[in-house]
Amino acid sequence: MLGTPWHVIMRFLTEERNDRPEQSLQLTNKSSVFYHAAMSSSTERFEVALNTPAGRVTAVLDVAIGFVPVTSIVPVARRLGEDMLKLEEARVREQGEPVSCQMGCAACCRMLVPLSPPEAFALRDYVAGLPAERQDRIRSRIDEIDQRLISHGLASSLREIAETVEAIPDEELDPVNRAYYALRLPCPFLENEICSIYEARPAACRELLVTSPASFCDDMVNNQVVPVPVGVRIGTVLGLLWSTIKSEPPRLIPLPMALEWAERHAHEASQRWSGAELIDLLLDKIWRVLSHEFQVRGQTPPS
């Protein structure tokens, strides 16, 4: 269980880069996207229909067009991800396995959470909009965590993960992942066991739901924790999108390093891309991941 979500996301990012499955994966659903010209000149409306292993998702999305920062696509991606995850939740409930996660159950907030670059930039922007005293508390907790990581020899490893231009094999990532989890460091955004940035939390946090007893999450190494299946990991999708528009290897940033990384790469966040092209690229990556997931589950995509 502890390998989720780092191993799953990193493995898919690596396979996507190495295999380039454009020819081997059928990109389903493409005919189910419609454009509505009745919106304002700065917004375009997309009606999206996606066939997923858990059912069909339909959504109407108002997307900024013109030239926009990559962060503009993050809320759209999260919306689609949450809609797809609701279908997975409904499926496990129908199988008699309700989700056991509840407010205040924050055991998973001690895991090493990965962010895609667009999410890291969006998080930086969100924190910058908070009152000064809240920003100070967050940065103080980040500094405390950094000192703990330095004292245990993990800080440099996490910064290398954030900046690497090479794929990280599981045998190198797993010891870092486990060492971080062993420290049981609370997320810097956790206050009184409740997420203080709930509306802006990373996709990996949104996607980690379990059906096993909540008490099992206190020790995810030794307990058999059962996660709700995730058809599309939005961190993967946004990581692939960033890799494409930047023509660089996919990367994921550990949450404790996210603000630092985003500030160091602020010049990249200031760049602008066509909003229409970003949404097209987002949907292409979602279709690619969905096609892969259908294959993994041994299912045939609806025609």
XYZ file of N, CA, C and O in Angstrom, residues 74 212 234 268 273 281 291:
28
model
N -5.340 23.468 -14.022
C -5.376 22.621 -12.826
C -6.790 22.435 -12.283
O -7.202 21.297 -12.008
N -10.789 -0.291 3.622
C -10.405 -1.058 4.806
C -10.658 -0.210 6.056
O -10.863 1.016 5.957
N -4.675 12.301 -11.648
C -4.530 13.611 -12.250
C -3.110 14.138 -12.132
O -2.641 14.880 -13.002
N 9.239 29.856 -15.131
C 8.485 28.936 -15.974
C 6.983 29.099 -15.746
O 6.183 28.960 -16.669
N 0.536 29.795 -22.434
C 0.229 28.859 -23.507
C -1.209 29.089 -23.966
O -2.025 29.662 -23.226
N -4.708 19.150 -24.911
C -3.614 18.310 -24.433
C -4.022 17.579 -23.160
O -3.706 16.389 -22.981
N -7.052 4.654 -21.534
C -6.827 3.508 -22.412
C -5.911 2.489 -21.745
O -6.146 1.279 -21.804
